[in-house]
mmCIF file of C-alpha atoms in Angstrom:
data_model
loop_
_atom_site.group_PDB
_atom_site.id
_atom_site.type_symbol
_atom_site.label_atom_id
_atom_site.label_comp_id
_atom_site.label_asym_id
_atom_site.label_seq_id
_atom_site.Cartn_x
_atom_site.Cartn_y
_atom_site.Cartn_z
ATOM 1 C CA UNK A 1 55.432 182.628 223.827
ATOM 2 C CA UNK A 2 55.899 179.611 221.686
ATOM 3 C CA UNK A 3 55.448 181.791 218.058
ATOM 4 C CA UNK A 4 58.343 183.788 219.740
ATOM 5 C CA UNK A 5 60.482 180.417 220.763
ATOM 6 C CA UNK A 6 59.782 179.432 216.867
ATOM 7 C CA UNK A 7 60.790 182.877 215.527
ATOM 8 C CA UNK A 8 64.340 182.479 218.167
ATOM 9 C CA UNK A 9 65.071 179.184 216.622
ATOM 10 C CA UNK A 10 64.926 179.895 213.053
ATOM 11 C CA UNK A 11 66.890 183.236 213.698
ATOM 12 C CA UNK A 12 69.810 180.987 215.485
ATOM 13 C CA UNK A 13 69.360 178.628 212.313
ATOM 14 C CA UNK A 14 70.254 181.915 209.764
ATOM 15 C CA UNK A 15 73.225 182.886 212.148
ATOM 16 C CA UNK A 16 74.878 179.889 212.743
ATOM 17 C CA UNK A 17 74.558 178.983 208.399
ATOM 18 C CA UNK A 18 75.657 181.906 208.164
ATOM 19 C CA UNK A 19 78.353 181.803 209.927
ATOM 20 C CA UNK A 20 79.448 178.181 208.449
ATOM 21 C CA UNK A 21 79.192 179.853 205.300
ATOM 22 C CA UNK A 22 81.849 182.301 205.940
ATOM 23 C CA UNK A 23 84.514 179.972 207.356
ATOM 24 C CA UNK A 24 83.668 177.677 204.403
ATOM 25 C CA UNK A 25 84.896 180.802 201.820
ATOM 26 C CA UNK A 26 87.415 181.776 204.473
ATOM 27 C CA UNK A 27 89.673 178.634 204.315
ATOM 28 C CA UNK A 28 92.745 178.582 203.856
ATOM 29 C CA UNK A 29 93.283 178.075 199.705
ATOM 30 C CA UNK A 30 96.768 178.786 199.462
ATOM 31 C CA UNK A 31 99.319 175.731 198.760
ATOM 32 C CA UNK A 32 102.261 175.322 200.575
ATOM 33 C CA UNK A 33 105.870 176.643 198.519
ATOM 34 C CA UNK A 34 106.795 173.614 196.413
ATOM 35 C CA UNK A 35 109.103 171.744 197.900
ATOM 36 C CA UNK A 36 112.394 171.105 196.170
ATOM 37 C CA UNK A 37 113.855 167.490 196.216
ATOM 38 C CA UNK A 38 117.747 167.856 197.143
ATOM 39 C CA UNK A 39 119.744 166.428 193.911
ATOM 40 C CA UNK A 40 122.821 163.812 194.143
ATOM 41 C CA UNK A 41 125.118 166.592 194.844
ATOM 42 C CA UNK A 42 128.101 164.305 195.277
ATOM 43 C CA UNK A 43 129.766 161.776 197.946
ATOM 44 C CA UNK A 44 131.498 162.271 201.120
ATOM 45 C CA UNK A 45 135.179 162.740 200.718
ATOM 46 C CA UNK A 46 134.174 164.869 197.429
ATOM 47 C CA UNK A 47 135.321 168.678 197.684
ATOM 48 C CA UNK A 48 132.412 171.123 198.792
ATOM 49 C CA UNK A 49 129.750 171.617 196.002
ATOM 50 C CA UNK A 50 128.234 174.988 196.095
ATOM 51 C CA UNK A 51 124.005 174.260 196.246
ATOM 52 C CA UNK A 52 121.508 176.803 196.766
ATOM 53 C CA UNK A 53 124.051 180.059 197.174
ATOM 54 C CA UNK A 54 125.891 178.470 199.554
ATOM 55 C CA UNK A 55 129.385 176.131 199.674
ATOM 56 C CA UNK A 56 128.908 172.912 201.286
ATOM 57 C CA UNK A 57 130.882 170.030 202.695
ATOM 58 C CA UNK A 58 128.960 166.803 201.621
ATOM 59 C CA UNK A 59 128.180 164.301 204.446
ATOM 60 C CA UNK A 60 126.263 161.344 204.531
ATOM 61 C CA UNK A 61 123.075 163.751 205.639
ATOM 62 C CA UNK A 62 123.095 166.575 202.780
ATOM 63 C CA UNK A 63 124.516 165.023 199.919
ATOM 64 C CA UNK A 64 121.102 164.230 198.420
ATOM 65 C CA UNK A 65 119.368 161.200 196.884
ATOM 66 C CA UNK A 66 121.789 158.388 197.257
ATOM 67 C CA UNK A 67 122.325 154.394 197.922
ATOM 68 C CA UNK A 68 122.564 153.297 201.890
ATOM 69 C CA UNK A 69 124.599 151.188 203.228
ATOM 70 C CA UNK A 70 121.814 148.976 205.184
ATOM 71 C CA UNK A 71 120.460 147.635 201.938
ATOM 72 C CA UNK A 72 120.025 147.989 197.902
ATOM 73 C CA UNK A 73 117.873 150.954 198.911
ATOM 74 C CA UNK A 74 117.470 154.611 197.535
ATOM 75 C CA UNK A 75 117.334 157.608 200.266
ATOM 76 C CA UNK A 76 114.971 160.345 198.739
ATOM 77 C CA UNK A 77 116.113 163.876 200.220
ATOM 78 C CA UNK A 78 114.211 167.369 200.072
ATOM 79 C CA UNK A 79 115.797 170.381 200.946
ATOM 80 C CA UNK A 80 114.024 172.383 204.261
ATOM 81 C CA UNK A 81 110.564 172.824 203.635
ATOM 82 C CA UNK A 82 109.426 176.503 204.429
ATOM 83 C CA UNK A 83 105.796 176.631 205.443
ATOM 84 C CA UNK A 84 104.717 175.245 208.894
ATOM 85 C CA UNK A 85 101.157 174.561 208.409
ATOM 86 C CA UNK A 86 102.397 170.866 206.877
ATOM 87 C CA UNK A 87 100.245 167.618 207.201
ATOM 88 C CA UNK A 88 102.057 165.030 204.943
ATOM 89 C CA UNK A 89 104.673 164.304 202.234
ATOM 90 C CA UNK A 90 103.351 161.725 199.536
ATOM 91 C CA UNK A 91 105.901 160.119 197.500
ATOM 92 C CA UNK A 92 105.746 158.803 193.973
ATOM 93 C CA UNK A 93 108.156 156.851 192.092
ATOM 94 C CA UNK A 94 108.544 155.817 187.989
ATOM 95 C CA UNK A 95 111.411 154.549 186.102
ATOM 96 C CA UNK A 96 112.536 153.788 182.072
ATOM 97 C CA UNK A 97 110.698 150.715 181.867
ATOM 98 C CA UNK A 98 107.542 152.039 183.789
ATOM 99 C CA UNK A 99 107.400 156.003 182.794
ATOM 100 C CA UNK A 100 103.561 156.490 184.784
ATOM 101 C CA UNK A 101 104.421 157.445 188.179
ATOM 102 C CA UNK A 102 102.967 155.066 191.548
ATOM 103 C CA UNK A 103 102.406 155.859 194.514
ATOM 104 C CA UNK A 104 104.660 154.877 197.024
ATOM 105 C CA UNK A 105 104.049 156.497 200.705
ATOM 106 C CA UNK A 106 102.698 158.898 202.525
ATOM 107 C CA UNK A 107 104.921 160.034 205.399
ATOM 108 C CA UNK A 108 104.393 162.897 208.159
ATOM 109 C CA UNK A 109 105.872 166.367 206.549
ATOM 110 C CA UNK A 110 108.222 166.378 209.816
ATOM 111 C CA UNK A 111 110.248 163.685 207.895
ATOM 112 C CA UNK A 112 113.328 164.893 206.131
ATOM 113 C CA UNK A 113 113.740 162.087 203.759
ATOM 114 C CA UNK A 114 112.184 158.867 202.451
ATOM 115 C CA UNK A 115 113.904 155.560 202.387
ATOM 116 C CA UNK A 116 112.549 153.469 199.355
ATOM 117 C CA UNK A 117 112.710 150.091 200.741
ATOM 118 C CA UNK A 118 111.309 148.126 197.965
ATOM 119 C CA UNK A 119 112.644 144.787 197.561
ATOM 120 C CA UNK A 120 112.477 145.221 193.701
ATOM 121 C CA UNK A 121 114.776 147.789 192.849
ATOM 122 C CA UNK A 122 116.323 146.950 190.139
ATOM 123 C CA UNK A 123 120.278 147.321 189.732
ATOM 124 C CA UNK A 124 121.096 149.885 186.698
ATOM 125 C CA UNK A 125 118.072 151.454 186.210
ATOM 126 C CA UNK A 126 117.145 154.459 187.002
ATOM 127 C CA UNK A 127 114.579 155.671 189.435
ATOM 128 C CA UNK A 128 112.502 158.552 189.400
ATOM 129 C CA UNK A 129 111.005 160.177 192.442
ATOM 130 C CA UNK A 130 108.845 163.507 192.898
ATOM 131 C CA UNK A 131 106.356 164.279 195.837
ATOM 132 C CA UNK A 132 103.084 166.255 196.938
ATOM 133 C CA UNK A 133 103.314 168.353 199.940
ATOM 134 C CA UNK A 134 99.895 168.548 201.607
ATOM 135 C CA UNK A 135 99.583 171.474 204.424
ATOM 136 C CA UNK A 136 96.908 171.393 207.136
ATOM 137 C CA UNK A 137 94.078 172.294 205.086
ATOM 138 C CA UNK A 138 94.854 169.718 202.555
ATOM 139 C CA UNK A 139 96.064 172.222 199.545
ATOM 140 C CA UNK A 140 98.978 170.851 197.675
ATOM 141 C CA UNK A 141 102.249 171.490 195.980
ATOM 142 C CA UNK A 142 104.521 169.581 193.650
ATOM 143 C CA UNK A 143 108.043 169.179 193.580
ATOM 144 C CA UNK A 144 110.759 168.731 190.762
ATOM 145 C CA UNK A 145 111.660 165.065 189.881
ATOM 146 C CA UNK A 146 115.137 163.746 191.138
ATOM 147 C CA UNK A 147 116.584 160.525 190.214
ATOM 148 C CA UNK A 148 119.170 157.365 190.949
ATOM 149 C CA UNK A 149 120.322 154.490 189.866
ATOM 150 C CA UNK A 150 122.126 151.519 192.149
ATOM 151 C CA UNK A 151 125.514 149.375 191.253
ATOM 152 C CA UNK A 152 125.964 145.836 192.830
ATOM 153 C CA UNK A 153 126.804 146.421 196.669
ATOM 154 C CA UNK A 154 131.019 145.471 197.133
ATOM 155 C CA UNK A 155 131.347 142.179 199.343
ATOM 156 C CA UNK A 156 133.675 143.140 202.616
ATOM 157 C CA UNK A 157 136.352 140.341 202.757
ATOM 158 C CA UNK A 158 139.055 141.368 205.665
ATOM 159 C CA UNK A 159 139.177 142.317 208.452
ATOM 160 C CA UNK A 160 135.897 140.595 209.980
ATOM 161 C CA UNK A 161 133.490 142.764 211.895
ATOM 162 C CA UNK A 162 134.682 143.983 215.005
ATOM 163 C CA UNK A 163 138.278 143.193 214.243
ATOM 164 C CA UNK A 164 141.135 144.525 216.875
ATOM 165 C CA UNK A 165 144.118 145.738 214.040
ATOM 166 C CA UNK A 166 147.236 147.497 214.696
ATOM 167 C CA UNK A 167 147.643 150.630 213.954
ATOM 168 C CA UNK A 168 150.725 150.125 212.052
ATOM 169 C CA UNK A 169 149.283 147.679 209.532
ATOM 170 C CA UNK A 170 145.925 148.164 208.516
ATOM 171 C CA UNK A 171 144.837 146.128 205.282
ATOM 172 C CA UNK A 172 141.183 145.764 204.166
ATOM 173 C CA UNK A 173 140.360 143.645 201.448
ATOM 174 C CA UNK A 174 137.328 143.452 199.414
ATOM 175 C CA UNK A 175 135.628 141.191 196.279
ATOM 176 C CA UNK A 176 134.369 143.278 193.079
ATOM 177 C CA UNK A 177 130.759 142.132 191.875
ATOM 178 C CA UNK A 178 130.027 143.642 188.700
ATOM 179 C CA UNK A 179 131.962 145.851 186.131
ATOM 180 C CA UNK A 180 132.429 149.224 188.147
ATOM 181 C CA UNK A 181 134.360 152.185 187.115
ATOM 182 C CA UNK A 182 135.754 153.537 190.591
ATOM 183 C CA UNK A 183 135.941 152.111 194.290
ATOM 184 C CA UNK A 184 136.326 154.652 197.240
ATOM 185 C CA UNK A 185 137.335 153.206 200.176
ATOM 186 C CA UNK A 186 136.056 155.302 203.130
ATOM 187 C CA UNK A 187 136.406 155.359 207.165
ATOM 188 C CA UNK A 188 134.108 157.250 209.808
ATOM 189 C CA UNK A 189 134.688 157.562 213.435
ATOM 190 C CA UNK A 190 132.213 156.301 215.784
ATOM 191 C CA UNK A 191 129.555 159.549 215.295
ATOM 192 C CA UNK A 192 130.048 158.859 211.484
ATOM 193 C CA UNK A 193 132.204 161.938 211.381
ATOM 194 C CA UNK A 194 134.634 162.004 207.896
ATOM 195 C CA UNK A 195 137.947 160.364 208.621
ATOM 196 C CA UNK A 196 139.586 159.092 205.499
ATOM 197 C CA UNK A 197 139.278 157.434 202.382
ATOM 198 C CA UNK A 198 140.897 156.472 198.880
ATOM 199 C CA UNK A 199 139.989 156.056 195.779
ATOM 200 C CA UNK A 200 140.734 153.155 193.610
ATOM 201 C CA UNK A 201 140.098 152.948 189.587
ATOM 202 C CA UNK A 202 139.154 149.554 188.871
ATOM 203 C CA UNK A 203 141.054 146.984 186.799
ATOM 204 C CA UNK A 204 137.686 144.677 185.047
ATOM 205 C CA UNK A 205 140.478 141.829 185.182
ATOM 206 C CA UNK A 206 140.768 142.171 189.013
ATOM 207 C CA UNK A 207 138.074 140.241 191.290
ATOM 208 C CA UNK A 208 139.815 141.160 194.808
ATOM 209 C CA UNK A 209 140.922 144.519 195.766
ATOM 210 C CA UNK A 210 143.036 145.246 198.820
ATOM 211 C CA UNK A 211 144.272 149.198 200.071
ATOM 212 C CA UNK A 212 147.272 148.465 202.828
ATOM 213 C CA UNK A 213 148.190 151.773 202.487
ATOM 214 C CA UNK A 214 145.768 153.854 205.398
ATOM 215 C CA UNK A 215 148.030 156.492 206.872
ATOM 216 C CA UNK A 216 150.033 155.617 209.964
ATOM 217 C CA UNK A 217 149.883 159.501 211.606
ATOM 218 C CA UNK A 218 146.415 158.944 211.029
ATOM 219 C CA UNK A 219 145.491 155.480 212.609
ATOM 220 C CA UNK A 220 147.656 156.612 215.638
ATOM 221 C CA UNK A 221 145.386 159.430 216.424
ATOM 222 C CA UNK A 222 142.482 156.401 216.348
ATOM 223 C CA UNK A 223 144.411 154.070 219.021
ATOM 224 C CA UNK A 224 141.573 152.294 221.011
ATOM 225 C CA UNK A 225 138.918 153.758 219.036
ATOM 226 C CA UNK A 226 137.021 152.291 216.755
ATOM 227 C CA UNK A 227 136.034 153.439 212.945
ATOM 228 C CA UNK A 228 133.570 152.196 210.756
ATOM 229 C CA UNK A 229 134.585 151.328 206.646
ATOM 230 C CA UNK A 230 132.633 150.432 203.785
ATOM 231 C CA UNK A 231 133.573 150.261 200.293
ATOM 232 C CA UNK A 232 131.796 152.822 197.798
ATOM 233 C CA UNK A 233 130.726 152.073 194.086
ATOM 234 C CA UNK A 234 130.897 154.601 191.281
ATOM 235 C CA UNK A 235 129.861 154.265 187.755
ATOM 236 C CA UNK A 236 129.272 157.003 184.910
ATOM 237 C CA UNK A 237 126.102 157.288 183.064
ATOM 238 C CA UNK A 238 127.129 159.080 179.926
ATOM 239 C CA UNK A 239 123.353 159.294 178.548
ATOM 240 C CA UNK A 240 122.302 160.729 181.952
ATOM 241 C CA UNK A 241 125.665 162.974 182.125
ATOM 242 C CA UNK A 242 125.184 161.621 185.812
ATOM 243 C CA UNK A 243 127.202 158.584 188.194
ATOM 244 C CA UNK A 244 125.059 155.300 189.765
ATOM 245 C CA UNK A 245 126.438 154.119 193.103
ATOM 246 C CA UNK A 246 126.375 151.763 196.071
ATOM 247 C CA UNK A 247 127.546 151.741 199.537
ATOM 248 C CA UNK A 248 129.101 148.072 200.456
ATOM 249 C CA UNK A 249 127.717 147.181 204.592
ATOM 250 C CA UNK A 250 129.766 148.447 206.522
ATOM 251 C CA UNK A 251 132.410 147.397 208.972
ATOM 252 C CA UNK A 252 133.813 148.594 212.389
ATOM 253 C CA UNK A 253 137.408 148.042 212.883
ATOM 254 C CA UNK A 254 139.164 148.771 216.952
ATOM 255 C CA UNK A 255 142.431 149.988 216.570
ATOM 256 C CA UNK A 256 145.020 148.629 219.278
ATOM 257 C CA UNK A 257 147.552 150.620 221.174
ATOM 258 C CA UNK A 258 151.053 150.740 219.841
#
């Protein structure tokens, strides 16, 4: 009885190595489609840019690597990934001055972007960003490389935060810090829905800019409602064919009855 016990066991042994063989040359070997890292396709009161077969109105969600308003950050965007079997995104940075890429994060693949918070960004230099996509089984793709560079953030000057205007005389005011080619003065509703904006050409000799001119029809329509305002940067890059930016924090404004 026991020679057939010993014979059982080392017959379960074979079957279950066996068996851990197999799954071992059965797992999954194939890396996810490399994911594509969503270019600065423009700015929010542009026209629609045509990207990936298809015409699209830029908002502050799809318009692609960019500043942010909340600080002298850089927003890293990839277009929909397309496998589902995802683990995690890991993101790596370089610039001019540093060319070998470092690590920066590692974030869940159900993320849609990542928000470079680093305190040492540097203004005028531009970032490079690429990442690895890593599925369940821990394969890996690459994607292309993407890149920004940040202006000096505008300095809001009137109205204050949380300002009551009337509709019939709306004047914001703002302080230049840097040399910057182009100002865009731009207005959201309360869901950050497009509203309005201008753009202004700068004058280096001018400090303080003011636009007095926002459309009366328009700030009717917005009587007791609020919008929000900030004051965009633009500046060209003729060796990278490509424009730096900023985003100014932003504002909210109430508009009074008439």
């Amino acid at each position: 009885m026991k020679k057939y016990m010993f014979l059982f066991i080392i017959a379960l042994a074979i079957i279950l190595t066996g068996c851990s063989g197999r799954d071992e040359n059965e797992k999954d070997k194939i890396p996810p489609i490399p994911p594509v890292l969503t270019p600065h396709l423009g700015d929010t009161g542009d026209p629609p840019v045509e990207y990936g077969g298809q015409l699209i109105v830029l908002n502050e969600d799809n318009n692609g690597i960019d500043a942010v308003p909340d600080g002298d950050w850089i927003r890293v965007l990839w277009d929909p990934f397309k496998d589902t079997d995802l683990s995690h995104v890991r993101i790596y940075r370089f610039n001019d001055f540093n060319p070998e890429p470092v690590f920066m994060d590692s974030i869940s693949a159900s993320a849609h972007y990542y928000l470079d918070t680093d305190t040492n960004i540097m203004e005028r230099v531009w970032y490079y960003y690429f990442i690895d996509l890593v599925d369940l089984a821990g394969n890996t793709s690459r994607s292309d490389t993407t890149s920004y560079a940040l202006l000096p953030k505008s300095i809001l000057i009137s109205p204050a935060d949380n300002s009551v205007i009337s509709p019939l005389n709306m004047s914001f005011k703002w302080h230049r810090i840097g040399s910057v080619g182009k100002f865009r003065i731009i207005f959201f509703d309360e869901n950050y829905n497009y509203v309005w904006h201008k753009d202004i050409t700068t004058n280096l000799e001018n400090e303080e800019f003011e636009v007095i001119d926002f459309p009366v029809n328009t700030a009717q329509q917005y009587a007791g409602q609020s919008l929000r305002w900030r004051v965009d940067s633009f500046e060209y890059d003729a060796d990278k064919e490509a424009f730096m930016g900023s985003e100014s924090n932003e504002r909210i404004i109430h508009i009074g009855q008439i």
